mmCIF file of C-alpha atoms in Angstrom:
data_model
loop_
_atom_site.group_PDB
_atom_site.id
_atom_site.type_symbol
_atom_site.label_atom_id
_atom_site.label_comp_id
_atom_site.label_asym_id
_atom_site.label_seq_id
_atom_site.Cartn_x
_atom_site.Cartn_y
_atom_site.Cartn_z
ATOM 1 C CA MET A 1 -69.822 56.932 70.619
ATOM 2 C CA ALA A 2 -67.772 59.792 72.220
ATOM 3 C CA THR A 3 -64.710 60.153 71.217
ATOM 4 C CA GLU A 4 -61.359 61.804 72.569
ATOM 5 C CA ALA A 5 -62.068 64.793 70.800
ATOM 6 C CA GLY A 6 -65.380 64.915 72.268
ATOM 7 C CA THR A 7 -67.374 64.846 68.932
ATOM 8 C CA ALA A 8 -68.721 61.832 67.564
ATOM 9 C CA LEU A 9 -68.998 59.435 65.141
ATOM 10 C CA PRO A 10 -72.140 58.253 63.647
ATOM 11 C CA ALA A 11 -73.285 54.678 65.149
ATOM 12 C CA LYS A 12 -74.250 53.556 61.554
ATOM 13 C CA THR A 13 -70.298 53.494 60.579
ATOM 14 C CA ASP A 14 -69.631 50.816 62.903
ATOM 15 C CA LYS A 15 -72.361 48.221 62.452
ATOM 16 C CA GLN A 16 -70.928 48.029 58.476
ATOM 17 C CA PRO A 17 -69.206 44.955 57.780
ATOM 18 C CA PRO A 18 -65.702 46.152 56.435
ATOM 19 C CA ARG A 19 -66.056 44.933 53.068
ATOM 20 C CA ARG A 20 -69.504 47.219 52.718
ATOM 21 C CA ARG A 21 -67.960 49.907 54.624
ATOM 22 C CA ASN A 22 -64.924 50.138 51.879
ATOM 23 C CA SER A 23 -67.635 49.243 48.582
ATOM 24 C CA THR A 24 -69.884 52.250 49.868
ATOM 25 C CA ARG A 25 -66.475 54.525 49.864
ATOM 26 C CA ALA A 26 -65.448 53.651 46.914
ATOM 27 C CA LEU A 27 -68.311 54.579 45.079
ATOM 28 C CA ALA A 28 -68.052 58.337 47.508
ATOM 29 C CA VAL A 29 -64.220 58.333 45.496
ATOM 30 C CA VAL A 30 -66.278 57.665 42.666
ATOM 31 C CA GLY A 31 -68.836 59.223 42.352
ATOM 32 C CA ALA A 32 -66.726 62.716 43.542
ATOM 33 C CA LEU A 33 -64.698 61.934 40.477
ATOM 34 C CA LEU A 34 -67.605 62.122 38.544
ATOM 35 C CA LEU A 35 -68.864 65.419 40.119
ATOM 36 C CA LEU A 36 -64.856 66.712 39.169
ATOM 37 C CA LEU A 37 -65.702 66.170 35.612
ATOM 38 C CA THR A 38 -69.157 67.677 35.123
ATOM 39 C CA ALA A 39 -67.085 70.697 36.979
ATOM 40 C CA ALA A 40 -64.303 71.096 34.810
ATOM 41 C CA VAL A 41 -66.770 70.697 31.509
ATOM 42 C CA LEU A 42 -69.016 73.400 32.881
ATOM 43 C CA SER A 43 -65.734 75.470 33.461
ATOM 44 C CA LEU A 44 -64.607 75.189 29.473
ATOM 45 C CA ALA A 45 -68.351 75.596 28.251
ATOM 46 C CA VAL A 46 -69.437 78.861 30.341
ATOM 47 C CA GLY A 47 -68.406 81.644 30.779
ATOM 48 C CA SER A 48 -69.271 85.124 29.120
ATOM 49 C CA ARG A 49 -69.641 83.434 25.483
ATOM 50 C CA ALA A 50 -71.510 80.381 26.224
ATOM 51 C CA LEU A 51 -70.010 77.182 24.295
ATOM 52 C CA SER A 52 -72.159 73.920 23.535
ATOM 53 C CA PRO A 53 -70.101 70.765 24.547
ATOM 54 C CA GLY A 54 -69.626 69.819 21.307
ATOM 55 C CA VAL A 55 -67.920 72.924 20.623
ATOM 56 C CA VAL A 56 -65.621 72.491 23.159
ATOM 57 C CA LEU A 57 -64.918 69.015 22.408
ATOM 58 C CA ASP A 58 -63.953 70.029 18.978
ATOM 59 C CA ALA A 59 -62.068 72.956 20.195
ATOM 60 C CA LEU A 60 -59.394 70.353 22.917
ATOM 61 C CA PHE A 61 -59.101 67.931 20.213
ATOM 62 C CA HIS A 62 -58.688 70.303 16.828
ATOM 63 C CA ASP A 63 -57.199 73.448 17.775
ATOM 64 C CA ASP A 64 -58.095 75.600 13.984
ATOM 65 C CA GLY A 65 -57.048 78.946 15.477
ATOM 66 C CA SER A 66 -61.053 79.952 15.636
ATOM 67 C CA THR A 67 -62.362 81.918 17.857
ATOM 68 C CA ALA A 68 -63.825 78.566 20.340
ATOM 69 C CA ALA A 69 -60.682 77.361 19.845
ATOM 70 C CA SER A 70 -58.541 80.505 21.432
ATOM 71 C CA VAL A 71 -60.982 80.821 24.307
ATOM 72 C CA ILE A 72 -61.130 77.401 25.220
ATOM 73 C CA TRP A 73 -57.239 76.967 24.521
ATOM 74 C CA ASP A 74 -56.054 80.228 26.034
ATOM 75 C CA VAL A 75 -58.795 81.548 28.873
ATOM 76 C CA ARG A 76 -60.894 78.598 29.772
ATOM 77 C CA VAL A 77 -58.303 75.711 29.887
ATOM 78 C CA PRO A 78 -55.567 77.478 32.195
ATOM 79 C CA ARG A 79 -58.238 78.740 34.529
ATOM 80 C CA THR A 80 -59.881 74.936 35.014
ATOM 81 C CA MET A 81 -56.696 73.732 35.123
ATOM 82 C CA ALA A 82 -55.195 76.179 38.086
ATOM 83 C CA GLY A 83 -58.731 75.278 39.598
ATOM 84 C CA ILE A 84 -58.033 71.742 40.005
ATOM 85 C CA ALA A 85 -55.068 72.263 41.148
ATOM 86 C CA ALA A 86 -55.376 74.998 43.481
ATOM 87 C CA GLY A 87 -58.607 73.494 45.280
ATOM 88 C CA ALA A 88 -57.077 69.909 45.277
ATOM 89 C CA ALA A 89 -54.392 71.364 47.468
ATOM 90 C CA LEU A 90 -56.102 73.388 49.646
ATOM 91 C CA GLY A 91 -58.768 70.314 50.351
ATOM 92 C CA VAL A 92 -55.863 68.238 51.065
ATOM 93 C CA ALA A 93 -53.885 70.773 53.415
ATOM 94 C CA GLY A 94 -57.458 71.298 55.167
ATOM 95 C CA ALA A 95 -57.679 67.473 55.910
ATOM 96 C CA LEU A 96 -53.506 67.114 56.701
ATOM 97 C CA ILE A 97 -54.029 70.247 59.176
ATOM 98 C CA GLN A 98 -57.408 68.712 61.228
ATOM 99 C CA ALA A 99 -55.241 65.642 61.138
ATOM 100 C CA LEU A 100 -52.708 67.128 62.489
ATOM 101 C CA THR A 101 -54.190 69.401 65.265
ATOM 102 C CA ARG A 102 -56.970 66.929 66.183
ATOM 103 C CA ASN A 103 -59.341 70.064 65.158
ATOM 104 C CA PRO A 104 -61.943 69.200 62.623
ATOM 105 C CA LEU A 105 -62.945 73.195 62.545
ATOM 106 C CA ALA A 106 -58.889 74.132 61.895
ATOM 107 C CA ASP A 107 -58.112 75.459 58.328
ATOM 108 C CA PRO A 108 -55.036 75.605 56.673
ATOM 109 C CA GLY A 109 -54.816 79.712 57.707
ATOM 110 C CA LEU A 110 -54.310 78.800 60.994
ATOM 111 C CA LEU A 111 -50.644 77.816 60.955
ATOM 112 C CA GLY A 112 -49.848 81.264 59.290
ATOM 113 C CA ILE A 113 -49.230 79.809 55.273
ATOM 114 C CA ASN A 114 -51.272 82.228 53.799
ATOM 115 C CA ALA A 115 -50.250 84.975 55.445
ATOM 116 C CA GLY A 116 -46.876 84.567 54.600
ATOM 117 C CA ALA A 117 -47.368 83.620 50.753
ATOM 118 C CA ALA A 118 -49.765 87.297 50.936
ATOM 119 C CA THR A 119 -46.403 88.796 52.303
ATOM 120 C CA GLY A 120 -43.934 87.345 50.045
ATOM 121 C CA VAL A 121 -46.474 89.043 47.711
ATOM 122 C CA VAL A 122 -47.021 92.617 49.430
ATOM 123 C CA LEU A 123 -43.318 92.610 49.679
ATOM 124 C CA SER A 124 -42.397 91.805 45.971
ATOM 125 C CA ILE A 125 -44.510 94.445 45.147
ATOM 126 C CA THR A 126 -43.803 97.068 47.391
ATOM 127 C CA ALA A 127 -39.726 96.173 47.790
ATOM 128 C CA LEU A 128 -38.863 95.126 44.200
ATOM 129 C CA GLY A 129 -41.398 96.752 42.078
ATOM 130 C CA ILE A 130 -42.396 93.878 40.579
ATOM 131 C CA THR A 131 -45.955 93.371 38.499
ATOM 132 C CA SER A 132 -45.882 89.964 37.212
ATOM 133 C CA LEU A 133 -48.094 87.300 38.219
ATOM 134 C CA TRP A 134 -45.378 84.667 37.543
ATOM 135 C CA ALA A 135 -42.469 86.504 40.030
ATOM 136 C CA SER A 136 -45.006 86.690 42.782
ATOM 137 C CA VAL A 137 -45.854 83.247 42.811
ATOM 138 C CA TRP A 138 -42.294 82.941 43.813
ATOM 139 C CA PHE A 139 -42.149 85.080 46.269
ATOM 140 C CA ALA A 140 -45.706 84.127 47.361
ATOM 141 C CA MET A 141 -44.133 80.572 47.775
ATOM 142 C CA LEU A 142 -40.802 81.899 49.872
ATOM 143 C CA GLY A 143 -43.243 83.787 52.118
ATOM 144 C CA ALA A 144 -45.240 80.296 52.698
ATOM 145 C CA VAL A 145 -42.053 78.467 53.546
ATOM 146 C CA VAL A 146 -40.732 80.810 55.856
ATOM 147 C CA ALA A 147 -43.966 81.201 57.590
ATOM 148 C CA GLY A 148 -44.050 77.067 57.815
ATOM 149 C CA LEU A 149 -40.092 77.007 59.098
ATOM 150 C CA LEU A 150 -40.957 79.627 61.434
ATOM 151 C CA VAL A 151 -44.327 78.010 63.505
ATOM 152 C CA TYR A 152 -42.098 74.650 63.294
ATOM 153 C CA SER A 153 -39.444 76.100 64.757
ATOM 154 C CA LEU A 154 -42.023 77.737 67.285
ATOM 155 C CA ALA A 155 -43.823 74.527 67.993
ATOM 156 C CA SER A 156 -41.097 72.243 68.393
ATOM 157 C CA GLY A 157 -39.137 74.323 70.924
ATOM 158 C CA GLY A 158 -39.170 72.712 74.745
ATOM 159 C CA ARG A 159 -40.350 69.843 75.970
ATOM 160 C CA GLY A 160 -42.884 67.790 74.746
ATOM 161 C CA GLY A 161 -41.857 68.833 70.871
ATOM 162 C CA ALA A 162 -44.324 69.820 67.938
ATOM 163 C CA THR A 163 -47.754 69.032 69.731
ATOM 164 C CA PRO A 164 -51.038 69.796 68.060
ATOM 165 C CA GLU A 165 -51.553 73.182 70.625
ATOM 166 C CA ARG A 166 -47.853 74.909 70.241
ATOM 167 C CA LEU A 167 -48.334 73.908 66.491
ATOM 168 C CA ALA A 168 -51.712 75.904 66.492
ATOM 169 C CA LEU A 169 -50.186 78.580 68.910
ATOM 170 C CA GLY A 170 -47.312 78.917 67.224
ATOM 171 C CA GLY A 171 -49.469 79.576 64.339
ATOM 172 C CA ALA A 172 -51.507 82.007 65.241
ATOM 173 C CA VAL A 173 -48.572 84.282 66.494
ATOM 174 C CA ILE A 174 -47.078 83.776 62.428
ATOM 175 C CA ALA A 175 -50.308 84.525 60.956
ATOM 176 C CA ALA A 176 -50.309 87.655 63.545
ATOM 177 C CA VAL A 177 -47.233 88.818 62.861
ATOM 178 C CA PHE A 178 -47.106 88.240 59.331
ATOM 179 C CA THR A 179 -50.531 89.783 58.313
ATOM 180 C CA GLY A 180 -49.157 92.692 60.495
ATOM 181 C CA ILE A 181 -46.326 93.231 58.209
ATOM 182 C CA SER A 182 -48.491 93.020 54.801
ATOM 183 C CA GLN A 183 -51.018 95.505 56.240
ATOM 184 C CA THR A 184 -48.939 98.097 57.049
ATOM 185 C CA LEU A 185 -46.951 97.854 53.356
ATOM 186 C CA MET A 186 -50.210 97.950 51.491
ATOM 187 C CA LEU A 187 -50.953 101.028 53.809
ATOM 188 C CA LEU A 188 -48.522 102.596 53.105
ATOM 189 C CA ASP A 189 -47.753 101.742 49.433
ATOM 190 C CA ALA A 190 -51.141 103.392 47.352
ATOM 191 C CA GLN A 191 -50.080 100.655 44.559
ATOM 192 C CA ALA A 192 -49.617 97.180 46.552
ATOM 193 C CA LEU A 193 -52.639 97.819 47.916
ATOM 194 C CA ASP A 194 -54.352 98.607 44.194
ATOM 195 C CA GLN A 195 -52.618 95.012 42.947
ATOM 196 C CA LEU A 196 -53.437 92.608 46.079
ATOM 197 C CA ARG A 197 -56.896 94.040 46.312
ATOM 198 C CA PHE A 198 -58.077 91.829 43.387
ATOM 199 C CA TRP A 199 -55.551 88.997 44.726
ATOM 200 C CA SER A 200 -56.620 88.940 48.157
ATOM 201 C CA VAL A 201 -59.898 88.166 47.245
ATOM 202 C CA GLY A 202 -59.450 84.769 45.519
ATOM 203 C CA SER A 203 -59.639 84.352 41.986
ATOM 204 C CA LEU A 204 -59.055 82.372 39.053
ATOM 205 C CA ALA A 205 -60.097 84.457 36.554
ATOM 206 C CA ARG A 206 -55.847 85.402 36.217
ATOM 207 C CA ALA A 207 -54.257 81.977 36.128
ATOM 208 C CA ASP A 208 -52.173 81.684 33.182
ATOM 209 C CA ARG A 209 -50.081 78.720 31.608
ATOM 210 C CA GLU A 210 -47.085 80.388 33.034
ATOM 211 C CA THR A 211 -48.889 80.251 36.977
ATOM 212 C CA LEU A 212 -50.266 76.891 36.184
ATOM 213 C CA THR A 213 -46.532 75.718 35.149
ATOM 214 C CA THR A 214 -44.702 77.186 38.316
ATOM 215 C CA ILE A 215 -47.062 75.424 40.831
ATOM 216 C CA THR A 216 -47.946 72.265 39.354
ATOM 217 C CA PRO A 217 -44.252 70.908 40.680
ATOM 218 C CA PHE A 218 -45.054 71.620 44.702
ATOM 219 C CA VAL A 219 -48.749 70.872 44.469
ATOM 220 C CA VAL A 220 -47.550 66.890 43.268
ATOM 221 C CA VAL A 221 -44.816 66.813 45.720
ATOM 222 C CA GLY A 222 -47.070 67.770 48.170
ATOM 223 C CA LEU A 223 -49.666 65.528 47.366
ATOM 224 C CA VAL A 224 -47.741 62.837 46.691
ATOM 225 C CA LEU A 225 -45.824 63.384 50.529
ATOM 226 C CA ALA A 226 -49.570 63.505 51.826
ATOM 227 C CA LEU A 227 -50.851 60.965 50.914
ATOM 228 C CA ALA A 228 -47.597 59.024 51.645
ATOM 229 C CA LEU A 229 -48.750 59.929 55.314
ATOM 230 C CA VAL A 230 -52.295 58.554 55.516
ATOM 231 C CA ARG A 231 -51.440 55.313 58.274
ATOM 232 C CA PRO A 232 -49.328 58.004 60.351
ATOM 233 C CA LEU A 233 -51.979 60.551 60.661
ATOM 234 C CA ASN A 234 -55.066 57.517 61.790
ATOM 235 C CA ALA A 235 -51.729 56.600 63.853
ATOM 236 C CA LEU A 236 -52.153 60.013 65.741
ATOM 237 C CA ALA A 237 -56.160 60.313 65.879
ATOM 238 C CA LEU A 238 -55.130 57.978 69.056
ATOM 239 C CA GLY A 239 -53.321 61.058 71.267
ATOM 240 C CA ASP A 240 -49.561 60.770 70.514
ATOM 241 C CA ASP A 241 -48.880 57.387 73.276
ATOM 242 C CA GLY A 242 -51.080 55.993 71.584
ATOM 243 C CA ALA A 243 -49.400 56.242 67.848
ATOM 244 C CA ARG A 244 -45.860 56.119 69.524
ATOM 245 C CA ALA A 245 -47.303 52.467 70.783
ATOM 246 C CA LEU A 246 -48.615 51.699 66.929
ATOM 247 C CA GLY A 247 -44.848 51.952 66.063
ATOM 248 C CA ALA A 248 -45.514 55.260 64.696
ATOM 249 C CA HIS A 249 -42.856 58.536 64.459
ATOM 250 C CA VAL A 250 -44.419 61.461 65.725
ATOM 251 C CA ASP A 251 -42.475 64.212 64.960
ATOM 252 C CA ARG A 252 -41.491 62.990 61.839
ATOM 253 C CA THR A 253 -44.813 62.827 60.619
ATOM 254 C CA ARG A 254 -46.153 66.149 62.071
ATOM 255 C CA PHE A 255 -43.063 68.048 60.691
ATOM 256 C CA LEU A 256 -43.931 65.792 56.724
ATOM 257 C CA GLY A 257 -47.223 67.101 57.094
ATOM 258 C CA LEU A 258 -46.370 70.515 57.499
ATOM 259 C CA THR A 259 -43.516 70.415 54.656
ATOM 260 C CA ALA A 260 -46.657 68.843 52.346
ATOM 261 C CA MET A 261 -49.356 71.674 53.774
ATOM 262 C CA THR A 262 -47.035 74.244 52.990
ATOM 263 C CA LEU A 263 -46.287 73.041 49.719
ATOM 264 C CA LEU A 264 -49.742 72.915 49.070
ATOM 265 C CA CYS A 265 -50.914 76.209 50.933
ATOM 266 C CA GLY A 266 -48.071 78.205 49.510
ATOM 267 C CA ALA A 267 -48.878 77.037 45.655
ATOM 268 C CA ALA A 268 -52.673 77.814 46.042
ATOM 269 C CA THR A 269 -52.205 81.042 47.525
ATOM 270 C CA SER A 270 -49.747 81.830 45.566
ATOM 271 C CA ALA A 271 -51.846 80.998 42.204
ATOM 272 C CA VAL A 272 -55.585 82.363 43.031
ATOM 273 C CA GLY A 273 -55.296 83.791 45.832
ATOM 274 C CA PRO A 274 -56.262 83.251 49.995
ATOM 275 C CA LEU A 275 -59.829 80.998 49.358
ATOM 276 C CA VAL A 276 -61.348 80.703 52.189
ATOM 277 C CA PHE A 277 -63.769 78.049 52.950
ATOM 278 C CA VAL A 278 -62.274 75.561 50.832
ATOM 279 C CA GLY A 279 -59.818 74.257 53.361
ATOM 280 C CA LEU A 280 -62.516 73.960 56.386
ATOM 281 C CA ALA A 281 -65.437 72.715 54.820
ATOM 282 C CA VAL A 282 -64.386 69.639 52.414
ATOM 283 C CA PRO A 283 -62.490 67.463 54.770
ATOM 284 C CA HIS A 284 -64.982 67.944 57.326
ATOM 285 C CA ILE A 285 -67.691 66.611 54.694
ATOM 286 C CA ALA A 286 -65.954 64.256 53.283
ATOM 287 C CA ARG A 287 -65.263 62.639 57.062
ATOM 288 C CA MET A 288 -69.451 63.243 57.254
ATOM 289 C CA ILE A 289 -68.835 60.739 54.025
ATOM 290 C CA VAL A 290 -66.526 58.033 54.545
ATOM 291 C CA GLY A 291 -65.604 59.017 58.137
ATOM 292 C CA ALA A 292 -62.472 59.508 59.783
ATOM 293 C CA ASP A 293 -59.744 56.841 58.514
ATOM 294 C CA GLN A 294 -57.448 59.684 56.346
ATOM 295 C CA ARG A 295 -56.907 56.794 53.573
ATOM 296 C CA TRP A 296 -60.090 57.672 52.188
ATOM 297 C CA THR A 297 -60.830 61.008 53.900
ATOM 298 C CA LEU A 298 -57.336 62.923 51.867
ATOM 299 C CA PRO A 299 -58.537 60.929 48.472
ATOM 300 C CA LEU A 300 -61.886 62.664 48.693
ATOM 301 C CA SER A 301 -61.397 66.226 49.783
ATOM 302 C CA LEU A 302 -58.784 65.977 46.631
ATOM 303 C CA LEU A 303 -61.224 65.190 44.108
ATOM 304 C CA LEU A 304 -64.615 67.401 46.300
ATOM 305 C CA ALA A 305 -62.197 70.287 46.868
ATOM 306 C CA PRO A 306 -61.406 71.855 43.256
ATOM 307 C CA ALA A 307 -65.603 70.446 41.953
ATOM 308 C CA LEU A 308 -66.484 72.790 44.673
ATOM 309 C CA LEU A 309 -64.399 75.262 43.716
ATOM 310 C CA LEU A 310 -65.033 75.045 39.246
ATOM 311 C CA PHE A 311 -68.408 75.166 40.797
ATOM 312 C CA ALA A 312 -68.345 78.377 42.448
ATOM 313 C CA ASP A 313 -66.038 79.559 40.093
ATOM 314 C CA VAL A 314 -68.801 78.877 37.215
ATOM 315 C CA LEU A 315 -71.531 80.116 39.095
ATOM 316 C CA GLY A 316 -69.260 83.290 39.536
ATOM 317 C CA ARG A 317 -69.342 83.769 35.766
ATOM 318 C CA VAL A 318 -73.131 83.751 35.683
ATOM 319 C CA ALA A 319 -74.602 85.073 38.400
ATOM 320 C CA VAL A 320 -73.449 89.141 37.442
ATOM 321 C CA ARG A 321 -73.281 89.290 33.670
ATOM 322 C CA PRO A 322 -71.565 90.474 31.875
ATOM 323 C CA ASP A 323 -69.472 90.770 34.769
ATOM 324 C CA GLU A 324 -67.968 88.562 37.163
ATOM 325 C CA LEU A 325 -68.294 87.377 40.656
ATOM 326 C CA ASP A 326 -64.790 86.361 42.095
ATOM 327 C CA ALA A 327 -64.720 82.403 43.217
ATOM 328 C CA GLY A 328 -64.019 83.426 46.600
ATOM 329 C CA VAL A 329 -66.362 85.848 47.277
ATOM 330 C CA VAL A 330 -69.008 82.627 45.764
ATOM 331 C CA THR A 331 -67.332 79.805 48.116
ATOM 332 C CA ALA A 332 -67.458 82.199 51.128
ATOM 333 C CA VAL A 333 -70.986 83.570 50.185
ATOM 334 C CA VAL A 334 -72.964 80.487 48.967
ATOM 335 C CA GLY A 335 -70.871 77.709 50.646
ATOM 336 C CA ALA A 336 -70.556 79.113 54.441
ATOM 337 C CA PRO A 337 -74.284 79.023 55.185
ATOM 338 C CA VAL A 338 -73.757 75.139 53.992
ATOM 339 C CA PHE A 339 -71.775 74.220 56.046
ATOM 340 C CA ILE A 340 -73.345 75.850 58.762
ATOM 341 C CA ALA A 341 -76.211 73.687 58.480
ATOM 342 C CA LEU A 342 -74.320 70.813 58.019
ATOM 343 C CA VAL A 343 -72.386 71.361 61.396
ATOM 344 C CA ARG A 344 -75.585 71.900 62.915
ATOM 345 C CA TYR A 345 -77.757 69.715 61.931
ATOM 346 C CA ARG A 346 -75.449 66.368 60.876
ATOM 347 C CA ARG A 347 -72.826 64.990 64.143
ATOM 348 C CA THR A 348 -69.411 65.307 63.538
ATOM 349 C CA VAL A 349 -66.524 63.255 63.625
ATOM 350 C CA THR A 350 -63.140 63.687 65.032
ATOM 351 C CA ALA A 351 -59.978 64.655 62.074
#
């Protein structure tokens, strides 16, 4: 069955009774939750110093000041929580942009949010000499917000408002501009280049409690706003005219969706860097499992994305011991071929 976006929906989904289909979707969400819990446990237990699950649980509930408790509470808990927050933000942001642009292969970097966040970090280092990770998070958020506002301003000008095509084109322009600015500044300032080389790959290793405290409010607000838009996003899948016929406010939905995506991408990028693949692949995989209904796609993406990110981080810790591979490298090297295989051998569903 062909869709408006030119992709195909699995025929078996249409033949399932609604109650049975929803039960299958609920099981998928429960399975994703269990997968996330497993990834979190591994993230707490696995590292340069392996800890058994019993030791991990004892340290979590009885902080006795031991070396194991210090490793758990000072290093691994903030790192794991940052992975959960950043992964959830990227997964939902990816689902949002794919729904807003009606492009199942769009990713959060398409609208220039990641480039804006990176430029904010570069400016904080080159212009103000800021080296604190906590302080740079605020500049990354500021850059992401500025990029989001510029993209919406460009897309909403003229007749028709902020259409998916204008959002994508405006985002490409803003991303190119901010990328050019940040690259130029880094080439002119060796200190900025050295500091950003680690951050730009995408890693959880530098996440600490201050970083987590800073990004959590932005992530929570972005997730709540995104989940509140599931019904109008479903209406947008029918096209602007179809959405208006169903009573959806198209321009308001796009503006609020872009706002939520800016908060989510800005927070995640500022904390762990511009991670690739997560925001692109996870919503796509979620639609393969539960279909294109955003009431299920967004919650499943919220759970699958942090699980993927934590598994990648754990794999990076053990792959080249005693050194580590950054999570961004692992998601790109391991995840991309898997995603290509899924796209090639499975039928895609429209965003």
